[in-house]
DNA sequence: ATGAAAGCGCTAACAG
DNA sequence: CTGTTAGCGCTTTCAT
């Protein structure tokens, strides 16, 4: 493996000049030519460890997420990696599979890994990495799920408003008995969405029956199960809101299997209008989170902090989700 | 940020002893105690850049895949990250979105990033990173898709056999007009699976009509479209094989929308029995690739090569896919 | 524009 | 078991 010294020797200039050349500084045309040739000939590649040691930055950012096999996080990582690599950063990823111990472990792992910053989706209330997080001076941006009172940059969807909007949309069309499938207790997004639902149900004086609230685990299977439970109720809801992509698809499959027509027999609002959801008939009314914008915002916040480490203020960036109205919602008789 | 020097100063031992302690060597119990305290007190974290510079290894491996928002690759990255982190390696990921230029760019990018090894799924025939790949001495393991004649370790499914098995399974149940939805031309897995299909069709003297072969792009939408094309044929196939997860689900949705019963009117064999596929009724007969085993094999091969760089032999590890027989395949009248 | 030299934080001889 | 020391490859003053 060739080094700057080798290049210096090969071209007759000093290592300082080589370094300058490597970093786009001005060198004599003659030297530039010779250096370019030498680089090509030797297959020289910069040693980013040495550079990082000297410059105290690795041009690498950590990304810590719940899991990869979830369409929303897959989309998010995809966007993050895109944005970051466009800015010259590489992305080192870890998943914690919704396990608090693993979350802490991976967090610690990343802290040892010479990353310039971290973009993470913390577990939520049950997080065990909070003390560590509080200690570290590493720039950290939380995305999608956040922890309160952390004095960190955060990027979130307005989850409560999103769920409330969905309820309002249904109520405006005559629905008074509206079910919701939300995520596990203690998970930030699940709690927020449920709170929004409850607030809207109370405000609009809709049916507040507790049987209308089901908790899944954000998997297709749980969406399927929760939907079946709704269908088995003596008095079915006339509409159901399902709060993530996987559970929405699971719910649709449950309806298909029982030959329940959408929206004929049941109106449906799903979350996250990702690939598969777009090919379902009838087209589903969806709460769409602006994944790409959120990722871009997270990267922007991180870069800003990297550029200005002295700034001890922080921002919370809250994006509205968009309600895409489509055929899976029907107006029913107002009684 | 504390360094070994600080620890040395704080505890009265030398940096060599600190280093030994940090790396699990034997030090006097007394010294160990004091060092542990000092580490805790200062929040010392090793500088992995400095360590890497010295040891010439970064404990980081690159992973280059087509995309994240694909269930198979999501599962693969998930497994890889698991396996790698279990072995102390962190994972830096890049996606190239099936674009040859991006593939090359990201490959080059990773080569500059002080990784100890690379696990990659190359594009296939159209790859532009082959010259670079040929040059580099970096340990590289190819997985899922491979490039021939590269003298590298490779981990693949026996794609041709998998497709041929699916054809045989259907033929044994009386089907003679079997459609296949495969991936884009030039993509390794697509070409292999199609070849296996063709071989089996020829061997068993089934209907070789070219209209029975459709090419999707591995997206749900394309699966939907191809399936509709099959349904619009004057003479429909009696059975269809769909060669990845996303297209399979897209195909199922097309059938639901046209109220075609599975397997009553059409037998179906899909690929990749991932989450969503498991909740569909009737349960789908599936070609299942052993993702976890493949990932484990890739990591094992990489570690082996890392442990023994002198070894200039290489292995190709080919896993059989398993055909999971379920209700979506029906026996029809032999005529 | 170039060069000499110091030093980033760590590990690994080597000597004791 | 411990300490001294050289040096990994690079960037960066500071002169020239």
XYZ file of C-alpha atoms (C1' of nucleotides) in Angstrom:
702
model
C 0.000 0.000 0.000
C 1.526 3.275 -1.095
C 1.739 6.202 1.312
C 2.325 9.905 0.963
C 5.999 9.218 1.500
C 6.064 6.904 -1.460
C 4.394 9.516 -3.583
C 6.882 12.096 -2.372
C 9.797 9.861 -3.193
C 8.376 8.930 -6.583
C 7.795 12.533 -7.606
C 10.647 14.281 -5.869
C 8.438 16.636 -3.879
C 7.917 16.698 -0.139
C 5.122 15.005 1.744
C 3.694 18.420 2.552
C 3.238 19.082 -1.136
C 1.750 15.660 -1.635
C -0.736 16.344 1.124
C -1.600 19.695 -0.318
C -2.147 18.114 -3.704
C -4.296 15.390 -2.187
C -6.471 17.984 -0.544
C -6.943 20.085 -3.611
C -4.422 22.791 -2.801
C -2.389 24.706 -5.323
C 0.713 23.004 -6.620
C 2.771 23.663 -9.688
C 1.169 22.199 -12.828
C 4.284 20.167 -13.343
C 4.060 18.681 -9.856
C 0.377 18.089 -10.216
C 0.953 16.103 -13.363
C 3.638 13.972 -11.816
C 1.575 13.385 -8.709
C -1.449 12.373 -10.694
C 0.631 9.874 -12.584
C 2.174 8.513 -9.427
C -1.223 8.109 -7.796
C -2.524 6.214 -10.773
C 0.579 4.098 -11.090
C 0.755 3.068 -7.465
C -2.994 2.767 -6.935
C -2.504 5.057 -3.979
C -5.479 5.418 -1.646
C -5.561 7.741 1.246
C -5.454 6.158 4.671
C -8.555 7.565 6.263
C -7.509 6.305 9.674
C -4.366 8.395 9.620
C -6.198 11.347 8.223
C -8.927 10.985 10.792
C -6.441 10.712 13.602
C -4.881 13.950 12.529
C -7.993 15.881 11.632
C -10.087 14.444 14.449
C -12.913 13.580 12.165
C -13.716 10.368 10.429
C -16.371 11.468 7.983
C -18.504 8.656 9.277
C -21.831 8.875 11.006
C -23.582 6.214 13.003
C -27.188 5.284 12.427
C -29.012 3.377 15.134
C -32.470 2.068 14.314
C -34.920 -0.470 15.688
C -34.634 -2.820 12.724
C -33.958 -3.148 9.032
C -36.851 -5.390 8.101
C -39.444 -2.701 8.471
C -40.383 -0.720 5.441
C -40.373 2.643 7.185
C -36.906 2.215 8.666
C -35.624 0.664 5.494
C -36.800 3.753 3.650
C -35.304 5.959 6.319
C -31.887 4.300 6.257
C -31.978 4.431 2.507
C -32.585 8.165 2.562
C -30.046 8.773 5.290
C -27.366 6.816 3.504
C -28.126 8.742 0.348
C -27.945 12.142 1.940
C -24.899 11.313 3.970
C -22.903 9.788 1.183
C -23.761 12.774 -0.980
C -21.985 14.828 1.677
C -18.986 12.546 1.774
C -20.000 10.702 4.918
C -20.193 7.001 5.252
C -22.880 5.376 7.301
C -22.328 2.774 9.936
C -25.563 1.136 10.947
C -26.776 -0.820 13.920
C -30.176 -2.263 14.773
C -31.384 -3.079 18.251
C -34.502 -5.087 17.529
C -36.557 -3.198 20.062
C -34.505 -4.647 22.886
C -33.371 -2.107 25.490
C -30.206 -4.004 26.369
C -29.201 -4.281 22.734
C -29.995 -0.635 22.235
C -27.603 0.319 24.995
C -24.962 -2.086 23.776
C -25.069 -0.845 20.211
C -25.087 2.734 21.373
C -21.970 2.097 23.394
C -20.446 0.212 20.492
C -20.997 3.158 18.192
C -19.539 5.566 20.716
C -16.273 3.641 20.462
C -16.269 3.715 16.717
C -14.889 7.097 15.806
C -18.074 8.475 14.341
C -18.504 12.202 13.885
C -22.158 12.082 14.778
C -25.078 9.807 15.409
C -28.577 9.709 14.007
C -30.742 7.477 16.118
C -34.270 6.303 16.696
C -34.303 5.545 20.406
C -36.597 2.921 21.813
C -38.594 5.353 23.907
C -39.479 5.344 27.550
C -37.702 2.046 28.166
C -34.389 3.237 26.710
C -31.371 2.290 28.758
C -28.911 4.378 26.838
C -30.125 7.670 28.224
C -27.411 8.092 30.863
C -24.750 7.412 28.245
C -26.487 9.726 25.835
C -26.635 12.436 28.426
C -22.912 12.150 29.059
C -21.527 12.103 25.590
C -20.503 15.227 23.730
C -21.042 13.495 20.411
C -23.516 15.293 18.164
C -26.698 13.226 18.207
C -29.880 13.732 16.256
C -32.947 11.733 17.216
C -35.369 10.845 14.488
C -38.867 9.361 14.435
C -38.813 8.413 18.092
C -37.334 10.799 20.598
C -36.639 11.074 24.279
C -37.903 14.121 26.066
C -35.695 16.456 28.008
C -32.524 15.429 26.258
C -31.345 18.759 24.910
C -30.686 17.237 21.509
C -31.788 17.909 17.980
C -34.864 15.962 17.060
C -36.852 15.225 13.929
C -40.330 13.830 14.295
C -43.651 13.489 12.620
C -46.488 15.222 14.387
C -47.845 11.836 15.343
C -50.697 12.986 17.524
C -51.975 15.385 14.893
C -51.669 12.701 12.235
C -53.851 10.290 14.182
C -56.285 13.034 15.146
C -56.584 14.077 11.507
C -57.421 10.536 10.549
C -60.136 10.411 13.196
C -61.542 13.741 12.068
C -61.573 12.649 8.467
C -63.643 9.616 9.400
C -65.907 11.489 11.783
C -66.653 14.037 9.092
C -67.941 11.152 7.011
C -70.329 9.956 9.668
C -68.204 7.410 11.478
C -68.666 7.398 15.223
C -67.276 4.019 16.084
C -63.676 4.127 14.989
C -61.080 1.517 15.862
C -57.342 2.049 16.081
C -54.479 -0.380 15.889
C -51.461 1.196 17.498
C -48.013 -0.054 18.506
C -46.557 -1.336 21.763
C -46.914 0.668 24.934
C -43.818 2.681 25.714
C -42.851 3.120 22.087
C -42.874 6.815 21.332
C -44.786 6.830 18.064
C -47.372 4.360 19.326
C -48.100 6.395 22.430
C -48.296 9.656 20.512
C -50.613 8.325 17.863
C -52.888 6.798 20.430
C -52.982 10.060 22.364
C -53.980 11.934 19.222
C -56.718 9.417 18.527
C -58.056 9.694 22.063
C -57.999 13.447 22.036
C -59.958 13.598 18.779
C -62.412 10.942 19.923
C -63.074 12.924 23.075
C -63.342 16.264 21.293
C -65.763 14.941 18.730
C -67.646 12.882 21.290
C -67.238 9.682 19.351
C -67.624 6.229 20.811
C -64.840 5.944 23.412
C -65.212 2.186 24.001
C -61.861 0.722 25.071
C -62.405 -2.310 22.841
C -61.786 0.038 19.928
C -58.133 0.335 20.860
C -55.835 -2.539 19.950
C -52.105 -2.768 20.332
C -50.034 -4.603 17.763
C -46.267 -4.869 17.602
C -45.897 -3.176 14.220
C -45.687 -6.555 12.433
C -48.030 -7.693 9.619
C -49.114 -10.585 11.735
C -50.264 -8.375 14.565
C -52.156 -6.145 12.151
C -53.908 -9.193 10.837
C -54.764 -10.372 14.333
C -56.012 -7.016 15.571
C -58.207 -6.615 12.523
C -59.714 -10.038 13.102
C -60.436 -9.039 16.654
C -62.289 -6.001 15.389
C -64.264 -8.162 13.009
C -65.185 -10.529 15.807
C -66.593 -7.774 17.967
C -70.352 -7.936 18.552
C -70.521 -4.359 17.386
C -67.842 -3.818 14.805
C -66.266 -0.441 14.270
C -67.350 1.114 10.987
C -63.844 2.388 10.383
C -60.338 1.447 11.488
C -57.065 3.356 11.627
C -53.889 1.308 11.491
C -50.749 3.099 12.518
C -47.955 1.589 10.485
C -47.251 0.019 7.149
C -46.769 -3.594 8.127
C -49.874 -3.737 10.289
C -51.901 -1.978 7.601
C -51.019 -4.626 5.064
C -51.727 -7.336 7.620
C -55.102 -5.742 8.251
C -55.922 -5.621 4.553
C -55.070 -9.293 4.243
C -57.409 -10.107 7.133
C -60.206 -8.262 5.365
C -59.509 -10.022 2.066
C -59.586 -13.388 3.779
C -62.916 -12.711 5.404
C -64.263 -11.131 2.230
C -65.020 -7.866 3.952
C -65.252 -5.153 1.349
C -63.319 -1.929 1.691
C -64.893 0.545 2.092
C -68.299 -1.113 1.675
C -68.298 -2.839 5.011
C -65.381 -1.129 6.670
C -63.549 2.101 6.049
C -59.803 1.989 6.483
C -57.013 4.479 6.997
C -53.490 3.133 6.966
C -50.040 4.580 7.604
C -46.980 4.933 5.394
C -47.788 4.800 1.727
C -44.812 2.696 0.757
C -44.406 0.486 -2.252
C -46.779 -2.373 -1.626
C -49.570 -0.208 -0.323
C -49.666 1.564 -3.656
C -50.670 -1.506 -5.564
C -53.598 -2.490 -3.341
C -57.177 -2.025 -4.620
C -59.075 -0.028 -3.626
C -56.350 2.545 -3.106
C -55.954 3.074 0.615
C -56.408 6.356 2.386
C -53.068 6.819 4.025
C -51.254 8.904 6.556
C -47.985 9.600 4.812
C -44.894 10.590 6.710
C -42.363 12.622 4.747
C -39.517 10.164 5.189
C -37.176 11.787 2.732
C -37.690 15.222 4.230
C -37.188 13.885 7.707
C -33.956 12.192 6.729
C -32.772 15.332 4.993
C -33.628 17.376 8.056
C -31.745 15.010 10.325
C -28.677 15.168 8.139
C -28.931 18.942 7.886
C -29.188 19.327 11.649
C -26.229 17.061 12.141
C -24.112 18.920 9.635
C -25.025 22.197 11.194
C -23.966 20.994 14.597
C -20.774 19.554 13.175
C -20.074 22.917 11.589
C -20.827 24.816 14.759
C -20.151 22.703 17.830
C -20.246 25.699 20.135
C -23.951 26.271 19.586
C -25.656 24.883 22.653
C -29.185 25.514 21.502
C -31.042 22.700 19.813
C -34.001 22.321 17.489
C -37.007 20.108 17.356
C -38.213 19.747 13.839
C -41.774 18.500 13.649
C -43.210 17.519 10.286
C -46.906 17.258 9.580
C -47.969 13.965 8.091
C -50.143 14.216 5.032
C -53.512 12.515 4.879
C -53.912 11.121 1.379
C -57.599 10.685 0.865
C -58.484 7.745 -1.350
C -61.204 5.189 -1.927
C -60.901 3.159 1.244
C -63.009 5.626 3.194
C -66.750 5.863 2.685
C -69.376 8.249 3.955
C -71.962 6.416 6.008
C -75.436 7.334 7.207
C -75.390 9.922 9.878
C -77.947 8.809 12.358
C -11.282 13.516 25.555
C -8.976 11.453 27.721
C -6.132 9.489 26.155
C -3.895 6.670 27.299
C -1.446 9.296 28.446
C -4.048 10.835 30.709
C -4.840 7.446 32.146
C -1.154 6.807 32.665
C -0.686 10.101 34.405
C -3.771 9.625 36.543
C -2.772 6.169 37.705
C 0.996 6.480 37.816
C 1.643 3.636 35.395
C 3.089 3.837 31.911
C 1.122 4.032 28.694
C 2.300 0.544 27.850
C 0.592 -0.776 30.945
C -2.506 1.189 30.133
C -2.560 -0.277 26.663
C -2.048 -3.753 28.023
C -4.899 -3.239 30.450
C -7.133 -1.889 27.708
C -6.459 -4.946 25.626
C -7.154 -7.429 28.362
C -3.556 -8.200 29.259
C -2.354 -9.087 32.728
C -1.686 -6.200 35.060
C -1.325 -6.098 38.823
C -4.728 -6.215 40.546
C -3.885 -2.911 42.171
C -3.170 -1.290 38.828
C -6.238 -2.825 37.300
C -8.373 -1.324 40.017
C -6.928 2.106 39.612
C -7.184 1.959 35.854
C -10.778 0.880 35.988
C -11.539 3.789 38.240
C -9.702 6.224 36.041
C -11.509 4.969 32.952
C -14.849 5.412 34.632
C -13.973 8.782 36.068
C -12.687 10.270 32.848
C -15.222 8.571 30.587
C -12.245 7.377 28.581
C -13.010 5.827 25.242
C -10.427 4.283 23.031
C -9.625 6.162 19.855
C -10.275 3.554 17.250
C -8.648 5.663 14.566
C -5.349 5.642 16.394
C -5.654 1.991 17.196
C -6.553 1.198 13.625
C -3.663 3.195 12.295
C -1.316 1.206 14.440
C -2.844 -2.237 14.090
C -3.729 -1.765 10.438
C -7.225 -2.953 10.984
C -10.367 -0.994 11.636
C -12.765 -3.731 12.714
C -15.167 -2.383 10.164
C -16.552 -4.138 7.153
C -18.294 -2.616 4.201
C -21.589 -3.915 2.883
C -22.628 -2.937 -0.609
C -26.126 -3.881 -1.718
C -28.558 -2.933 -4.439
C -31.044 -1.289 -2.066
C -32.479 -1.216 1.417
C -36.144 -1.081 0.540
C -36.296 -4.649 -0.598
C -37.285 -7.261 1.916
C -34.624 -9.753 0.910
C -31.760 -7.284 1.173
C -33.200 -5.786 4.312
C -33.188 -9.251 5.833
C -29.690 -9.842 4.543
C -28.258 -6.622 5.917
C -29.994 -7.329 9.171
C -28.341 -10.722 9.421
C -24.975 -9.423 8.304
C -25.016 -6.615 10.818
C -25.972 -9.094 13.499
C -23.235 -11.552 12.703
C -20.628 -8.891 12.227
C -21.383 -6.961 15.354
C -21.344 -10.213 17.276
C -17.753 -10.511 16.121
C -16.889 -6.978 17.079
C -17.120 -5.566 13.589
C -19.145 -2.571 12.660
C -20.932 -2.403 9.370
C -20.743 0.445 6.943
C -23.422 0.187 4.312
C -23.944 1.555 0.859
C -26.694 0.999 -1.684
C -26.354 1.534 -5.409
C -29.963 1.370 -6.534
C -29.170 -0.932 -9.419
C -27.239 1.809 -11.127
C -23.837 0.749 -12.520
C -22.281 4.177 -12.084
C -23.421 4.412 -8.490
C -22.190 0.901 -7.869
C -18.739 1.857 -9.019
C -18.792 5.098 -7.107
C -19.829 3.481 -3.843
C -17.338 0.701 -4.331
C -14.590 3.253 -4.747
C -15.912 5.202 -1.796
C -15.750 2.121 0.410
C -12.250 1.327 -0.757
C -11.144 4.667 0.685
C -12.854 4.047 3.966
C -10.463 1.875 5.906
C -12.593 -1.228 5.912
C -11.082 -4.603 6.683
C -13.259 -6.375 4.192
C -16.253 -6.024 1.943
C -19.385 -8.076 1.522
C -21.110 -7.115 -1.660
C -23.936 -7.997 -3.987
C -22.647 -6.848 -7.355
C -25.032 -5.746 -10.047
C -24.107 -8.521 -12.420
C -23.000 -8.447 -15.993
C -23.304 -4.665 -16.211
C -21.027 -4.033 -13.229
C -18.497 -1.285 -13.765
C -16.545 -1.938 -10.626
C -14.941 -5.098 -11.913
C -11.605 -3.555 -12.887
C -11.340 -1.932 -9.473
C -12.400 -5.149 -7.815
C -9.794 -7.077 -9.739
C -7.072 -4.698 -8.616
C -7.745 -4.429 -4.940
C -6.215 -6.709 -2.381
C -9.079 -6.090 0.015
C -10.868 -9.260 1.084
C -14.190 -9.291 -0.738
C -17.034 -11.762 -0.434
C -19.806 -11.653 -2.988
C -23.247 -12.668 -1.893
C -26.508 -13.379 -3.695
C -25.283 -12.024 -6.990
C -21.782 -12.797 -8.131
C -19.429 -12.094 -10.975
C -17.796 -15.023 -12.649
C -14.094 -15.444 -12.960
C -13.267 -13.100 -10.133
C -11.236 -15.400 -7.891
C -13.212 -14.288 -4.861
C -15.260 -15.979 -2.196
C -18.898 -16.204 -3.116
C -22.140 -17.153 -1.421
C -25.146 -17.864 -3.571
C -28.427 -19.653 -3.700
C -28.620 -22.361 -6.303
C -30.946 -20.180 -8.293
C -31.275 -22.363 -11.348
C -32.083 -25.442 -9.278
C -34.597 -23.456 -7.234
C -36.503 -22.377 -10.328
C -36.236 -25.830 -11.882
C -37.587 -27.400 -8.689
C -40.548 -25.093 -8.784
C -41.257 -26.075 -12.377
C -40.927 -29.762 -11.541
C -43.244 -29.404 -8.590
C -45.902 -27.907 -10.837
C -45.314 -30.330 -13.693
C -45.697 -33.249 -11.312
C -49.166 -31.888 -10.550
C -50.228 -31.817 -14.147
C -49.280 -28.282 -15.136
C -47.849 -27.971 -18.608
C -48.329 -24.297 -19.213
C -46.295 -22.572 -16.552
C -45.515 -18.879 -16.480
C -42.533 -17.249 -14.858
C -41.968 -13.692 -13.728
C -38.251 -13.092 -13.471
C -36.082 -10.026 -12.932
C -34.251 -7.696 -15.284
C -31.910 -9.058 -17.911
C -28.298 -8.893 -16.823
C -29.097 -9.278 -13.154
C -27.452 -12.434 -11.953
C -30.297 -13.989 -9.994
C -32.846 -13.182 -12.681
C -30.776 -14.791 -15.404
C -30.026 -17.862 -13.330
C -33.605 -18.442 -12.319
C -34.813 -18.045 -15.848
C -32.185 -20.480 -17.064
C -33.332 -23.061 -14.497
C -36.923 -22.584 -15.581
C -36.035 -23.019 -19.232
C -33.973 -26.084 -18.605
C -36.775 -27.762 -16.670
C -39.389 -26.746 -19.221
C -37.274 -28.280 -21.963
C -36.483 -31.423 -20.023
C -40.091 -32.058 -19.131
C -41.310 -31.024 -22.554
C -43.702 -28.447 -21.182
C -45.159 -25.601 -23.170
C -42.160 -23.458 -24.178
C -44.193 -20.471 -25.415
C -42.169 -17.282 -25.009
C -45.240 -15.398 -23.787
C -44.909 -17.447 -20.600
C -41.775 -15.555 -19.649
C -42.186 -12.062 -18.219
C -39.550 -9.764 -16.854
C -40.314 -7.499 -13.918
C -37.930 -5.246 -12.073
C -38.334 -6.931 -8.694
C -40.878 -4.321 -7.541
C -44.446 -5.070 -6.350
C -45.783 -2.977 -9.149
C -44.043 -4.989 -11.812
C -45.280 -8.222 -10.249
C -48.774 -6.873 -10.408
C -48.364 -5.843 -14.019
C -46.818 -9.121 -15.167
C -49.545 -11.096 -13.483
C -52.193 -9.029 -15.212
C -50.471 -9.717 -18.503
C -50.696 -13.421 -17.799
C -54.371 -13.089 -16.991
C -54.982 -11.227 -20.214
C -53.425 -13.948 -22.326
C -55.833 -15.759 -24.622
C -54.565 -18.978 -23.157
C -53.605 -18.343 -19.574
C -50.940 -20.347 -17.850
C -52.372 -22.717 -15.245
C -49.539 -21.924 -12.890
C -47.107 -19.074 -12.354
C -43.733 -18.837 -10.648
C -42.702 -15.408 -9.363
C -39.068 -15.029 -8.516
C -38.916 -12.554 -5.670
C -40.830 -11.371 -2.668
C -42.031 -7.980 -3.847
C -43.236 -9.237 -7.198
C -44.934 -12.197 -5.550
C -46.976 -9.924 -3.329
C -47.748 -7.695 -6.285
C -48.914 -10.773 -8.178
C -51.156 -11.882 -5.327
C -52.729 -8.430 -5.220
C -53.430 -8.601 -8.958
C -55.181 -11.921 -8.445
C -57.229 -10.582 -5.535
C -58.305 -7.603 -7.567
C -59.477 -9.758 -10.440
C -61.038 -12.260 -8.065
C -58.960 -15.101 -9.410
C -58.877 -17.856 -6.837
C -55.600 -19.399 -5.730
C -55.156 -22.242 -6.436
C -58.622 -22.784 -7.915
C -57.995 -20.883 -11.095
C -54.261 -20.426 -10.917
C -51.518 -22.192 -9.017
C -48.787 -19.976 -7.658
C -45.247 -20.423 -6.422
C -43.553 -17.396 -4.952
C -40.067 -16.581 -3.682
C -38.773 -15.525 -0.275
C -41.145 -16.406 2.517
C -40.690 -13.193 4.442
C -43.030 -11.592 6.892
C -45.946 -10.452 4.800
C -46.067 -13.576 2.706
C -46.734 -15.590 5.832
C -50.011 -13.923 6.548
C -51.538 -14.377 3.104
C -54.368 -16.904 2.620
C -54.123 -19.426 1.177
C -50.578 -19.976 2.371
C -48.283 -19.646 -0.590
C -45.962 -22.329 -1.851
C -42.621 -20.636 -1.642
C -39.036 -20.974 -2.670
C -37.211 -20.024 0.479
C -33.625 -18.840 0.424
C -31.676 -19.426 3.616
C -30.837 -15.775 4.183
C -29.471 -16.204 7.670
C -27.245 -19.083 6.648
C -26.003 -17.181 3.645
C -25.148 -14.171 5.751
C -23.421 -16.361 8.292
C -21.457 -18.043 5.529
C -20.387 -14.731 4.068
C -19.186 -13.491 7.428
C -17.412 -16.773 8.096
C -15.634 -16.668 4.756
C -14.589 -13.098 5.361
C -13.263 -13.848 8.816
C -11.371 -16.808 7.512
C -9.715 -14.739 4.860
C -8.940 -12.013 7.354
C -7.345 -14.620 9.587
C -5.365 -16.118 6.751
C -4.619 -13.559 4.074
C -1.971 -15.737 2.483
C -4.473 -18.322 1.331
C -4.996 -17.645 -2.349
C -7.631 -20.270 -2.895
C -11.256 -19.230 -2.712
C -14.603 -20.892 -2.144
C -17.980 -20.733 -3.754
C -20.653 -21.635 -1.292
C -23.896 -22.588 -2.976
C -26.990 -23.079 -0.851
C -30.028 -24.995 -2.007
C -33.278 -23.106 -1.700
C -36.071 -24.965 -0.031
C -39.403 -25.434 -1.722
C -42.089 -25.021 0.927
C -45.135 -26.778 -0.412
C -48.384 -25.188 0.639
C -51.942 -24.646 -0.527
C -51.362 -22.324 -3.447
C -50.554 -25.226 -5.746
C -53.249 -27.548 -7.016
C -53.181 -30.744 -9.020
C -55.012 -30.351 -12.299
C -56.351 -32.836 -14.813
C -53.668 -34.526 -16.773
C -54.833 -34.679 -20.294
C 4.612 27.050 -3.883
C 7.437 24.120 -1.156
C 9.885 21.631 2.693
C 11.235 20.247 7.495
C 9.436 18.697 11.454
C 6.106 17.956 15.066
C 2.461 15.257 16.659
C -2.561 13.126 16.497
C -3.419 8.343 20.149
C -2.287 4.067 20.060
C 0.463 -0.542 20.022
C 4.421 -3.446 20.176
C 9.093 -4.456 20.561
C 12.480 -4.530 23.777
C 14.800 -4.130 28.018
C 14.509 -4.504 32.727
C 4.638 -7.284 35.109
C 6.181 -2.706 33.728
C 8.421 1.297 31.271
C 10.777 3.482 27.291
C 10.493 4.377 22.799
C 9.660 4.212 17.887
C 6.431 4.788 14.471
C 1.675 3.774 11.976
C 0.207 7.792 7.660
C -1.368 11.907 7.628
C -1.966 17.179 8.216
C -0.205 21.461 9.518
C 2.353 25.177 11.182
C 6.338 27.819 10.180
C 10.026 29.074 7.550
C 11.901 29.746 3.120
